[in-house]
Amino acid sequence: MSESTLPPAAAHVGDDVQRVDDAAKLTGGAMYASDLVFAGMLYAQVKKSPHARAKILAINTSKAKNLPGVHAVLTGKELDYRIGLYVVDKDVLAKDVVRHFGEAVAAVAAESLDIACRAVDLIDVEYEVLPPVLNQLDALDENSPLVHPDLGSYDYVKASFSPQPGTNIPNLTKIRKGDIDAGFAEAKWIVEREYTNPSVQHVPLETHVAIVEWKAGDEVTIWSSAQSPFTLRDLFCRAFKLPHNKVRVVIPHVGGAFGGKAGIHLEPLLACLSRKAGGRPVKFQATREEEFSLLPCRSALTYKIKTGVGADGRITAQKLLMYWDSGAYADYAVNVTRASAYSAGGPYDIPNAWVDAYTIYTNKPWGTAYRGFGHVEFFWGLERHMELVAEVIGMDPLEFRKKNLLKPGSTTLTGERINEHTGNPLKCLEAAASAINYGRLTPEEQERQARTGRRIGKGIATLHKAPAMPSFTSTAAVIKMNSDGSVVVNIALTEIGQGTATVVTQMAADRLRFPVSRVKVAVERDTDKDPFDWQTVASKGLLLTGNAVIAACDDLLRQAYLDAAQVLRAQTVDLDHDGEKIFVKQRPEESVTFAALSIGYVYPNGNGIGGPLIGLGRYTAQGLTSLDKETGQGLPALDWTYGAHGVIAEVDPETGEYTVIKIASAFDVGKVINPGTMRGQCIGGMIQGLGTAECESYIYDDQGHLLNPSLTDNKILTAKDLPEEIECIAVETPQLDGPFGARGVGEHPMISVAPALANAIHDATGAELTHMPVRSEDVWRAIHNRLPVDTWVTKAPAV
Amino acid sequence: MWMSVEVNGHIYEREVTEHWTLLRFLREDLELTGTKDGCSAGECGACTVMLNGQAVNACMVLAAEADGATVETIEAEAVDGELSEIQAAFARNYAVQCGYCTAGMVMSVRELLEHNPKPTVAEIKEGIEGNLCRCTGYQQIIEAVLDVSGQIDSKSRGGLKYV
Ligand code: FES
Ligand code: FES
């Protein structure tokens, strides 16, 4: 295409365009995997372990098999298939041993859900109960039982991970930057503290659900609530040694995911049941209780931070030790560990750094991806620690952060040089701080404090995150023109609520100069029909898929121009187009409509030329590298999205009860594609972040039984728990290789909400909080057992 | 047992499994899948429907209890393909993300507005407290309710700030 002669078309990018999936979702017409029913469909149920660690001595399934209406019963003994994303460590059904409470040990498929439930009750399992290892630090002890004695024999992705056979460590990631000893020697102060957080649940409103049909000839179809159809297909085919073209994955609407539906879950088990039941489709939907322990959670973390600071308030060195509780299987936890390791210092300039990040097996439900991919967890410690260090050295926490923020010319922990296009963490921090009038109480706040007797405090926290993905992550988009000149876009990035379909519609419309009404993004994802996408995770979709969609639009226009040049007896450089037609620049009345070209142009005498207009676009992350296994040096980051939160909290100093008066958050998204959907992503993440900050947590007894697998005992925030005021701020420092300058923001709003809240509570009361979630009783305890800050200072200037 | 129930203006006469909930009856027997199951335990509100004009969690009501009753579900909210005012306000205000809570949320909002046409923010929060939404953070749903009850115009609608 050449320079356009037209004024810019009405732009949709940057505008409040309504979501394209609203009508279906608002009327109940949108079909989710849980709504699908097929002829001959059977219902699966699983028998679950009541123990955290046990030997399976015997399983008696004869009564279940004899129950009328039961078509298949399976135990682990009959199956020899193993699955695993990065470390292949999980049997499709537990074999010989169970490794966590709630693990599946047998499964049935029956004509109705009621029969399947009865059949599972009729299965008897005999166990020899063994003492579980529940705490990840205990699991490092050389006398600890091994969760996976065979770790050394498992397959794993060698470029990125380092399992330690003979231990409970499926991965250790190391980062080495500068000279750590010299950095600490140079420091005037050294401050060391440990921070912890428990496992939590994603709680998508739709629990995991799948239907699998394995027909004769190994023709497999999977309908699933999964986030990532191609990765699901790949993992499935590896487990069963099937060619990819035998397995089709279809993803309809998804009722929330948040990382918990990335990867592969019950699909392989359902496939085995279907094969055994003669190829009938088999459906399973997890109950809310099963969602907590049959399916994965977010890993617990213990984070030990040691920071050296110079006389000028600059960080000289940081030693960061991460102990990630993977639970019974490695799944995403090894990659959470890796991604957290290279991000571990936050958006700060740290000249000398040492990170050891361990993934550790325990006998608990396993940890997987969860919005933020480790960053919610480690930023809890990091941004509490920054507050503590500021307190120790007597500097205002905002000033201390500003002094140490990354700026153009700084290098990250892996040696990546930051420049002025990477994004602006300072602007985010200043915007969040000013939105809460940081550092002072307004007259209204003073009056409120006097009136209520509660203390008002203000806290800030920064954040950053880059997509955690293979260095060569790629995607593609196909855009097909219909005979009326409208288009359908096919991508494999799933719509899980984040608004992908809407922003892709806007970007395609602008690139084509079409109205949004002429662009449709196909609803279902289907690996037989859609072009490849790696996964719908990591906040990478907007950048990668956006670029692929732009390339697809250009490809379609290029073909249309070639055909139009022939029709109009012109060269493509002579042509321009608007939303309806391609025309000769010099004589716009000489034109041909897109509709006339769409499926091949027809001359008046009936001759046809051209053919259906189909654009293809591809995009691969540019220039990224693997990390050196000994030093962690390399280029892992597609883009960095920076952000910051400000929180105003009101605390009762007697009881520790608190409420959040305001949260204000700013993110450098490069370019806002859709203010309404971006604000929705942000507020949704901020409130999910407040849930993790205030109350969410798995609770186990000392035998590893999960005590609170329900929404009554594991609360998430309701509308009544909202802060009085929520403010959402966009910073736009264009990403040079982002579509329209944009970068992702799906996960970031949730990161660092917890430390911003705890910093506000600290400001109000002096409470030193090191464990998240922060419940009122924790605040009360921290207020009443206040330790002096010297407790954590291991080097200080002589007074 | 044999039951007769009016759902969305149609009379259904059916043999119903005694231990089935109204939710299962609607979704599995009548194939009205717009109403969602998020917990089957009365904890999430995804299954909210109108039973004799009152919002209830359909997973906490036995189907048999609806014998002779009138039930309305999300499928009856739009008329002839036109979104209702509540639905249109949800759309305008980005109150929908994954959509799984949406049917229940719309039902609760409808009940709230029938009793209280101009609810305050506190009353809206109270009204939808039983409906969990993991995606939106509720704020844009609250704004949608303020919008449909005529309490904000497009100017005062909560927006994204730019710096
Ligand atoms: S499904 Fe009825 S309240 Fe959750
Ligand atoms: S929109 Fe997903 S749960 Fe509400």
Short mmCIF file of N, CA, C and O in Angstrom, two decimals, chain A residues 16-19 22 25-28 32 34-35 113-114 201-203 205-206 254-256 258 288 370 427 496-497 672 674-677 679-681 683-684 687-688 696 710-712 716-720 722 726-731, chain B residues 17 19-20 24 27-28 33-39 43-44 46 74-75 78 83 87-88 90-92 94 96-103 106 125-126 128-129 132-140 142-143 158-163:
data_model
loop_
_atom_site.label_atom_id
_atom_site.label_comp_id
_atom_site.label_asym_id
_atom_site.label_seq_id
_atom_site.Cartn_x
_atom_site.Cartn_y
_atom_site.Cartn_z
N ASP A 16 -13.95 4.07 23.45
CA ASP A 16 -14.83 3.19 24.22
C ASP A 16 -15.75 2.42 23.27
O ASP A 16 -16.89 2.78 23.09
N VAL A 17 -15.25 1.36 22.67
CA VAL A 17 -16.09 0.51 21.84
C VAL A 17 -16.70 -0.55 22.75
O VAL A 17 -16.01 -1.15 23.56
N GLN A 18 -18.02 -0.77 22.63
CA GLN A 18 -18.66 -1.77 23.50
C GLN A 18 -18.13 -3.16 23.20
O GLN A 18 -17.76 -3.46 22.07
N ARG A 19 -18.13 -3.99 24.22
CA ARG A 19 -17.64 -5.36 24.04
C ARG A 19 -18.47 -6.08 22.98
O ARG A 19 -19.69 -5.95 22.94
N ASP A 22 -21.03 -8.99 24.43
CA ASP A 22 -22.04 -8.62 25.43
C ASP A 22 -23.38 -9.30 25.24
O ASP A 22 -23.95 -9.84 26.18
N LYS A 25 -23.58 -12.93 26.11
CA LYS A 25 -23.39 -13.21 27.54
C LYS A 25 -24.53 -12.65 28.39
O LYS A 25 -24.85 -13.20 29.45
N LEU A 26 -25.14 -11.56 27.94
CA LEU A 26 -26.20 -10.93 28.74
C LEU A 26 -27.54 -11.63 28.60
O LEU A 26 -28.44 -11.44 29.41
N THR A 27 -27.70 -12.40 27.55
CA THR A 27 -29.00 -13.03 27.32
C THR A 27 -29.00 -14.51 27.67
O THR A 27 -30.03 -15.18 27.52
N GLY A 28 -27.87 -15.01 28.12
CA GLY A 28 -27.80 -16.45 28.41
C GLY A 28 -27.55 -17.28 27.17
O GLY A 28 -27.56 -18.51 27.22
N TYR A 32 -21.04 -22.15 27.11
CA TYR A 32 -19.80 -22.51 27.79
C TYR A 32 -19.67 -24.03 27.73
O TYR A 32 -20.67 -24.73 27.51
N SER A 34 -19.58 -26.01 30.01
CA SER A 34 -20.51 -26.62 30.96
C SER A 34 -21.93 -26.72 30.41
O SER A 34 -22.74 -27.48 30.94
N ASP A 35 -22.24 -25.98 29.36
CA ASP A 35 -23.60 -26.01 28.80
C ASP A 35 -23.75 -27.07 27.71
O ASP A 35 -24.86 -27.33 27.24
N LEU A 113 -25.23 -38.36 35.85
CA LEU A 113 -24.39 -37.89 36.94
C LEU A 113 -24.74 -38.63 38.23
O LEU A 113 -23.86 -39.01 39.01
N ASP A 114 -26.03 -38.87 38.43
CA ASP A 114 -26.46 -39.55 39.66
C ASP A 114 -25.86 -40.95 39.74
O ASP A 114 -25.38 -41.38 40.80
N GLN A 201 -6.71 -20.08 45.82
CA GLN A 201 -7.49 -20.60 44.69
C GLN A 201 -7.79 -19.47 43.70
O GLN A 201 -8.01 -18.34 44.09
N HIS A 202 -7.84 -19.84 42.42
CA HIS A 202 -8.19 -18.86 41.39
C HIS A 202 -9.66 -18.44 41.48
O HIS A 202 -10.01 -17.31 41.22
N VAL A 203 -10.52 -19.43 41.79
CA VAL A 203 -11.97 -19.22 41.84
C VAL A 203 -12.55 -18.59 40.57
O VAL A 203 -13.17 -17.53 40.63
N LEU A 205 -15.56 -18.36 38.18
CA LEU A 205 -16.95 -18.71 38.53
C LEU A 205 -17.36 -20.03 37.88
O LEU A 205 -18.14 -20.79 38.44
N GLU A 206 -16.83 -20.29 36.70
CA GLU A 206 -17.04 -21.60 36.07
C GLU A 206 -15.89 -22.51 36.49
O GLU A 206 -14.73 -22.22 36.20
N VAL A 254 -15.50 -19.20 27.88
CA VAL A 254 -14.85 -19.67 29.11
C VAL A 254 -15.27 -18.76 30.26
O VAL A 254 -15.17 -17.54 30.15
N GLY A 255 -15.73 -19.37 31.35
CA GLY A 255 -16.25 -18.61 32.48
C GLY A 255 -15.18 -18.23 33.49
O GLY A 255 -15.27 -18.55 34.67
N GLY A 256 -14.16 -17.53 33.02
CA GLY A 256 -13.07 -17.10 33.90
C GLY A 256 -12.01 -18.18 33.99
O GLY A 256 -12.30 -19.38 33.89
N PHE A 258 -7.95 -17.15 34.81
CA PHE A 258 -6.93 -16.56 35.70
C PHE A 258 -5.67 -17.40 35.81
O PHE A 258 -4.97 -17.34 36.82
N ARG A 288 -17.39 -27.27 43.17
CA ARG A 288 -16.60 -26.18 43.75
C ARG A 288 -15.56 -26.75 44.71
O ARG A 288 -14.41 -26.31 44.76
N TYR A 370 -1.12 -18.55 38.04
CA TYR A 370 -2.23 -17.72 38.52
C TYR A 370 -1.87 -16.28 38.21
O TYR A 370 -0.75 -15.85 38.50
N LYS A 427 6.56 7.59 36.40
CA LYS A 427 5.29 8.28 36.17
C LYS A 427 4.14 7.51 36.84
O LYS A 427 3.22 8.10 37.39
N ILE A 496 -11.35 -15.18 27.51
CA ILE A 496 -11.69 -15.73 28.84
C ILE A 496 -12.29 -14.64 29.72
O ILE A 496 -12.32 -14.75 30.94
N GLY A 497 -12.73 -13.58 29.06
CA GLY A 497 -13.33 -12.47 29.79
C GLY A 497 -12.51 -11.20 29.68
O GLY A 497 -13.00 -10.11 29.95
N VAL A 672 -3.67 2.85 25.26
CA VAL A 672 -4.95 2.26 25.66
C VAL A 672 -5.73 1.92 24.40
O VAL A 672 -6.04 2.81 23.60
N ASN A 674 -8.77 0.21 24.47
CA ASN A 674 -10.19 0.40 24.82
C ASN A 674 -10.27 0.79 26.29
O ASN A 674 -10.06 -0.04 27.17
N PRO A 675 -10.56 2.06 26.58
CA PRO A 675 -10.55 2.51 27.97
C PRO A 675 -11.51 1.71 28.87
O PRO A 675 -11.19 1.42 30.02
N GLY A 676 -12.66 1.35 28.32
CA GLY A 676 -13.66 0.63 29.13
C GLY A 676 -13.19 -0.75 29.51
O GLY A 676 -13.30 -1.18 30.66
N THR A 677 -12.64 -1.49 28.54
CA THR A 677 -12.19 -2.85 28.88
C THR A 677 -10.90 -2.80 29.68
O THR A 677 -10.69 -3.62 30.55
N ARG A 679 -10.11 -0.50 31.86
CA ARG A 679 -10.50 -0.18 33.23
C ARG A 679 -11.11 -1.41 33.90
O ARG A 679 -10.88 -1.68 35.08
N GLY A 680 -11.86 -2.18 33.13
CA GLY A 680 -12.45 -3.42 33.68
C GLY A 680 -11.37 -4.41 34.10
O GLY A 680 -11.44 -5.00 35.18
N GLN A 681 -10.36 -4.59 33.24
CA GLN A 681 -9.25 -5.47 33.60
C GLN A 681 -8.56 -4.99 34.86
O GLN A 681 -8.21 -5.76 35.74
N ILE A 683 -9.65 -2.85 37.34
CA ILE A 683 -10.42 -2.92 38.59
C ILE A 683 -10.60 -4.38 39.00
O ILE A 683 -10.45 -4.74 40.17
N GLY A 684 -10.89 -5.25 38.02
CA GLY A 684 -11.03 -6.67 38.34
C GLY A 684 -9.78 -7.21 39.01
O GLY A 684 -9.84 -7.95 39.99
N ILE A 687 -9.22 -5.69 42.60
CA ILE A 687 -10.10 -6.27 43.63
C ILE A 687 -9.70 -7.73 43.90
O ILE A 687 -9.72 -8.19 45.05
N GLN A 688 -9.30 -8.46 42.86
CA GLN A 688 -8.78 -9.81 43.10
C GLN A 688 -7.51 -9.71 43.97
O GLN A 688 -7.28 -10.53 44.86
N GLU A 696 -7.85 -14.38 51.40
CA GLU A 696 -7.86 -15.70 50.76
C GLU A 696 -6.67 -16.55 51.19
O GLU A 696 -5.55 -16.07 51.24
N SER A 710 -14.35 -24.34 50.20
CA SER A 710 -15.66 -23.82 49.79
C SER A 710 -15.61 -22.30 49.80
O SER A 710 -14.71 -21.71 50.39
N LEU A 711 -16.60 -21.70 49.17
CA LEU A 711 -16.61 -20.24 49.11
C LEU A 711 -17.13 -19.63 50.42
O LEU A 711 -17.07 -18.42 50.61
N THR A 712 -17.64 -20.48 51.30
CA THR A 712 -18.03 -19.99 52.63
C THR A 712 -16.81 -19.88 53.52
O THR A 712 -16.65 -18.92 54.27
N ILE A 716 -14.06 -15.00 48.87
CA ILE A 716 -13.51 -14.01 47.96
C ILE A 716 -14.33 -12.74 48.17
O ILE A 716 -15.41 -12.78 48.79
N LEU A 717 -13.84 -11.61 47.69
CA LEU A 717 -14.52 -10.35 48.00
C LEU A 717 -15.88 -10.27 47.31
O LEU A 717 -16.05 -10.73 46.18
N THR A 718 -16.83 -9.69 47.99
CA THR A 718 -18.14 -9.41 47.41
C THR A 718 -18.23 -7.91 47.14
O THR A 718 -17.32 -7.15 47.51
N ALA A 719 -19.33 -7.50 46.55
CA ALA A 719 -19.51 -6.07 46.25
C ALA A 719 -19.42 -5.22 47.51
O ALA A 719 -18.99 -4.06 47.48
N LYS A 720 -19.82 -5.81 48.64
CA LYS A 720 -19.81 -5.02 49.88
C LYS A 720 -18.40 -4.77 50.42
O LYS A 720 -18.21 -3.95 51.30
N LEU A 722 -15.89 -3.69 48.66
CA LEU A 722 -15.12 -2.77 47.82
C LEU A 722 -14.64 -1.56 48.62
O LEU A 722 -15.32 -1.11 49.54
N ILE A 726 -12.32 3.85 43.90
CA ILE A 726 -11.38 3.08 43.08
C ILE A 726 -11.00 3.96 41.90
O ILE A 726 -11.87 4.46 41.18
N GLU A 727 -9.71 4.18 41.73
CA GLU A 727 -9.27 5.04 40.63
C GLU A 727 -8.25 4.30 39.78
O GLU A 727 -7.37 3.62 40.29
N CYS A 728 -8.40 4.46 38.49
CA CYS A 728 -7.60 3.69 37.56
C CYS A 728 -6.96 4.65 36.57
O CYS A 728 -7.65 5.47 35.96
N ILE A 729 -5.64 4.58 36.45
CA ILE A 729 -4.90 5.60 35.71
C ILE A 729 -4.05 4.94 34.62
O ILE A 729 -3.36 3.95 34.88
N ALA A 730 -4.09 5.51 33.43
CA ALA A 730 -3.28 4.98 32.32
C ALA A 730 -2.11 5.91 32.03
O ALA A 730 -2.27 7.13 31.96
N VAL A 731 -0.94 5.31 31.89
CA VAL A 731 0.24 6.02 31.39
C VAL A 731 0.50 5.44 30.00
O VAL A 731 0.36 4.24 29.80
N THR B 17 -37.24 -35.60 38.94
CA THR B 17 -36.54 -36.39 39.95
C THR B 17 -36.63 -35.65 41.27
O THR B 17 -36.35 -34.46 41.33
N HIS B 19 -35.00 -35.44 44.08
CA HIS B 19 -33.90 -34.72 44.76
C HIS B 19 -33.25 -33.66 43.86
O HIS B 19 -32.30 -33.02 44.25
N TRP B 20 -33.79 -33.48 42.66
CA TRP B 20 -33.19 -32.48 41.78
C TRP B 20 -33.53 -31.07 42.23
O TRP B 20 -34.63 -30.78 42.67
N ARG B 24 -30.94 -27.71 38.39
CA ARG B 24 -30.75 -28.85 37.49
C ARG B 24 -31.96 -29.01 36.57
O ARG B 24 -31.81 -29.33 35.38
N ARG B 27 -31.66 -26.34 33.85
CA ARG B 27 -30.53 -26.52 32.93
C ARG B 27 -30.61 -27.85 32.17
O ARG B 27 -30.36 -27.91 30.98
N GLU B 28 -30.97 -28.92 32.89
CA GLU B 28 -30.86 -30.24 32.28
C GLU B 28 -32.18 -30.72 31.68
O GLU B 28 -32.18 -31.29 30.59
N THR B 33 -29.93 -23.16 29.59
CA THR B 33 -28.59 -23.16 30.16
C THR B 33 -28.04 -21.77 30.44
O THR B 33 -26.88 -21.62 30.85
N GLY B 34 -28.86 -20.74 30.22
CA GLY B 34 -28.40 -19.38 30.53
C GLY B 34 -28.13 -19.20 32.01
O GLY B 34 -27.23 -18.45 32.41
N THR B 35 -28.88 -19.87 32.85
CA THR B 35 -28.66 -19.83 34.30
C THR B 35 -27.48 -20.74 34.61
O THR B 35 -27.45 -21.88 34.17
N LYS B 36 -26.50 -20.22 35.36
CA LYS B 36 -25.25 -20.96 35.54
C LYS B 36 -25.14 -21.61 36.92
O LYS B 36 -25.76 -21.16 37.88
N ASP B 37 -24.27 -22.61 36.97
CA ASP B 37 -23.96 -23.31 38.23
C ASP B 37 -22.53 -22.98 38.61
O ASP B 37 -21.59 -23.41 37.95
N GLY B 38 -22.37 -22.22 39.68
CA GLY B 38 -21.02 -21.85 40.10
C GLY B 38 -20.58 -22.57 41.35
O GLY B 38 -19.41 -22.52 41.72
N CYS B 39 -21.52 -23.21 42.07
CA CYS B 39 -21.12 -23.86 43.32
C CYS B 39 -22.12 -24.93 43.78
O CYS B 39 -21.75 -25.78 44.58
N GLU B 43 -23.65 -20.41 47.46
CA GLU B 43 -22.57 -19.51 47.86
C GLU B 43 -22.22 -18.44 46.83
O GLU B 43 -21.51 -17.50 47.15
N CYS B 44 -22.68 -18.59 45.58
CA CYS B 44 -22.13 -17.71 44.55
C CYS B 44 -23.15 -16.87 43.79
O CYS B 44 -22.79 -15.88 43.17
N ALA B 46 -24.63 -17.42 41.00
CA ALA B 46 -24.64 -17.56 39.54
C ALA B 46 -25.97 -18.13 39.05
O ALA B 46 -26.35 -17.95 37.90
N ILE B 74 -32.91 -15.73 32.82
CA ILE B 74 -32.25 -14.76 31.95
C ILE B 74 -32.77 -14.85 30.51
O ILE B 74 -32.80 -13.84 29.80
N GLU B 75 -33.22 -16.03 30.11
CA GLU B 75 -33.66 -16.19 28.73
C GLU B 75 -34.88 -15.31 28.41
O GLU B 75 -35.17 -15.05 27.24
N ALA B 78 -34.39 -10.41 27.59
CA ALA B 78 -34.44 -9.66 26.33
C ALA B 78 -35.74 -10.03 25.63
O ALA B 78 -36.17 -11.17 25.68
N LEU B 83 -32.22 -6.09 23.90
CA LEU B 83 -31.77 -6.15 25.29
C LEU B 83 -32.69 -5.32 26.17
O LEU B 83 -33.18 -4.26 25.75
N GLN B 87 -29.93 -4.92 30.79
CA GLN B 87 -28.89 -5.53 29.96
C GLN B 87 -28.12 -4.47 29.16
O GLN B 87 -26.89 -4.53 29.06
N ALA B 88 -28.85 -3.52 28.60
CA ALA B 88 -28.19 -2.48 27.79
C ALA B 88 -27.25 -1.66 28.67
O ALA B 88 -26.15 -1.28 28.23
N PHE B 90 -25.71 -2.74 31.35
CA PHE B 90 -24.53 -3.59 31.59
C PHE B 90 -23.56 -3.47 30.41
O PHE B 90 -22.35 -3.32 30.59
N ALA B 91 -24.10 -3.52 29.21
CA ALA B 91 -23.24 -3.46 28.02
C ALA B 91 -22.53 -2.11 27.94
O ALA B 91 -21.33 -2.04 27.70
N ARG B 92 -23.27 -1.03 28.15
CA ARG B 92 -22.68 0.32 28.06
C ARG B 92 -21.57 0.54 29.07
O ARG B 92 -20.67 1.32 28.85
N TYR B 94 -19.55 -1.83 30.51
CA TYR B 94 -18.50 -2.87 30.59
C TYR B 94 -18.67 -3.73 31.83
O TYR B 94 -17.70 -4.11 32.48
N VAL B 96 -19.69 -6.69 31.99
CA VAL B 96 -19.57 -8.12 31.67
C VAL B 96 -18.14 -8.42 31.26
O VAL B 96 -17.58 -7.71 30.43
N GLN B 97 -17.56 -9.46 31.83
CA GLN B 97 -16.28 -9.94 31.31
C GLN B 97 -16.45 -11.38 30.84
O GLN B 97 -16.86 -11.63 29.73
N CYS B 98 -16.19 -12.35 31.72
CA CYS B 98 -16.36 -13.74 31.24
C CYS B 98 -17.83 -14.08 31.05
O CYS B 98 -18.17 -14.97 30.29
N GLY B 99 -18.70 -13.39 31.78
CA GLY B 99 -20.14 -13.58 31.59
C GLY B 99 -20.76 -14.68 32.42
O GLY B 99 -21.98 -14.89 32.37
N TYR B 100 -19.97 -15.37 33.20
CA TYR B 100 -20.53 -16.52 33.92
C TYR B 100 -21.41 -16.11 35.09
O TYR B 100 -22.35 -16.80 35.44
N CYS B 101 -21.11 -14.95 35.68
CA CYS B 101 -21.95 -14.46 36.79
C CYS B 101 -23.12 -13.63 36.27
O CYS B 101 -23.98 -13.23 37.05
N THR B 102 -23.10 -13.32 34.97
CA THR B 102 -23.94 -12.24 34.45
C THR B 102 -25.44 -12.52 34.59
O THR B 102 -26.20 -11.64 35.00
N ALA B 103 -25.85 -13.74 34.26
CA ALA B 103 -27.29 -14.04 34.32
C ALA B 103 -27.81 -13.82 35.74
O ALA B 103 -28.83 -13.15 35.95
N VAL B 106 -27.84 -10.07 36.66
CA VAL B 106 -28.95 -9.33 36.05
C VAL B 106 -30.25 -9.60 36.83
O VAL B 106 -31.05 -8.70 37.09
N LYS B 125 -24.70 -2.30 46.44
CA LYS B 125 -23.74 -3.29 46.95
C LYS B 125 -24.46 -4.36 47.76
O LYS B 125 -24.18 -5.55 47.64
N GLU B 126 -25.38 -3.91 48.58
CA GLU B 126 -26.18 -4.84 49.38
C GLU B 126 -26.97 -5.79 48.46
O GLU B 126 -27.03 -6.98 48.67
N ILE B 128 -26.42 -6.82 45.44
CA ILE B 128 -25.70 -7.82 44.65
C ILE B 128 -24.65 -8.55 45.49
O ILE B 128 -23.83 -9.30 44.94
N GLU B 129 -24.73 -8.37 46.78
CA GLU B 129 -23.72 -8.97 47.66
C GLU B 129 -23.66 -10.49 47.51
O GLU B 129 -22.60 -11.10 47.61
N LEU B 132 -21.35 -13.46 43.41
CA LEU B 132 -19.91 -13.30 43.27
C LEU B 132 -19.55 -13.06 41.81
O LEU B 132 -20.13 -13.65 40.91
N CYS B 133 -18.61 -12.16 41.61
CA CYS B 133 -18.02 -11.97 40.28
C CYS B 133 -16.52 -11.92 40.48
O CYS B 133 -16.03 -11.10 41.25
N ARG B 134 -15.80 -12.81 39.81
CA ARG B 134 -14.35 -12.84 40.00
C ARG B 134 -13.63 -11.96 38.98
O ARG B 134 -12.45 -11.71 39.12
N CYS B 135 -14.35 -11.52 37.95
CA CYS B 135 -13.67 -10.80 36.86
C CYS B 135 -13.71 -9.29 37.00
O CYS B 135 -12.70 -8.62 36.79
N THR B 136 -14.88 -8.74 37.28
CA THR B 136 -15.05 -7.29 37.08
C THR B 136 -14.64 -6.44 38.28
O THR B 136 -14.44 -5.24 38.14
N GLY B 137 -14.58 -7.05 39.45
CA GLY B 137 -14.39 -6.22 40.64
C GLY B 137 -15.62 -5.38 40.97
O GLY B 137 -15.55 -4.42 41.74
N TYR B 138 -16.75 -5.73 40.36
CA TYR B 138 -18.09 -5.19 40.68
C TYR B 138 -18.31 -3.73 40.30
O TYR B 138 -19.45 -3.29 40.11
N GLN B 139 -17.25 -2.93 40.22
CA GLN B 139 -17.42 -1.49 40.10
C GLN B 139 -18.26 -1.12 38.88
O GLN B 139 -19.19 -0.32 38.96
N GLN B 140 -17.96 -1.73 37.74
CA GLN B 140 -18.69 -1.35 36.53
C GLN B 140 -20.12 -1.92 36.54
O GLN B 140 -21.00 -1.40 35.86
N ILE B 142 -21.87 -1.89 39.37
CA ILE B 142 -22.53 -0.86 40.19
C ILE B 142 -22.83 0.37 39.32
O ILE B 142 -23.93 0.95 39.38
N GLU B 143 -21.87 0.73 38.48
CA GLU B 143 -22.09 1.88 37.59
C GLU B 143 -23.23 1.60 36.61
O GLU B 143 -24.02 2.50 36.29
N GLY B 158 -17.91 6.62 35.72
CA GLY B 158 -16.51 6.40 36.14
C GLY B 158 -15.66 6.12 34.93
O GLY B 158 -16.02 5.32 34.09
N GLY B 159 -14.54 6.77 34.83
CA GLY B 159 -13.73 6.57 33.64
C GLY B 159 -12.27 6.33 33.97
O GLY B 159 -11.85 6.41 35.11
N LEU B 160 -11.55 6.00 32.91
CA LEU B 160 -10.12 5.84 33.02
C LEU B 160 -9.49 7.22 33.01
O LEU B 160 -9.87 8.06 32.21
N LYS B 161 -8.52 7.42 33.91
CA LYS B 161 -7.80 8.71 33.88
C LYS B 161 -6.49 8.51 33.12
O LYS B 161 -5.90 7.44 33.16
N TYR B 162 -6.06 9.57 32.46
CA TYR B 162 -4.77 9.51 31.75
C TYR B 162 -3.83 10.51 32.39
O TYR B 162 -4.25 11.62 32.74
N VAL B 163 -2.58 10.13 32.57
CA VAL B 163 -1.60 11.15 33.01
C VAL B 163 -0.47 11.21 31.99
O VAL B 163 -0.25 10.26 31.24
#
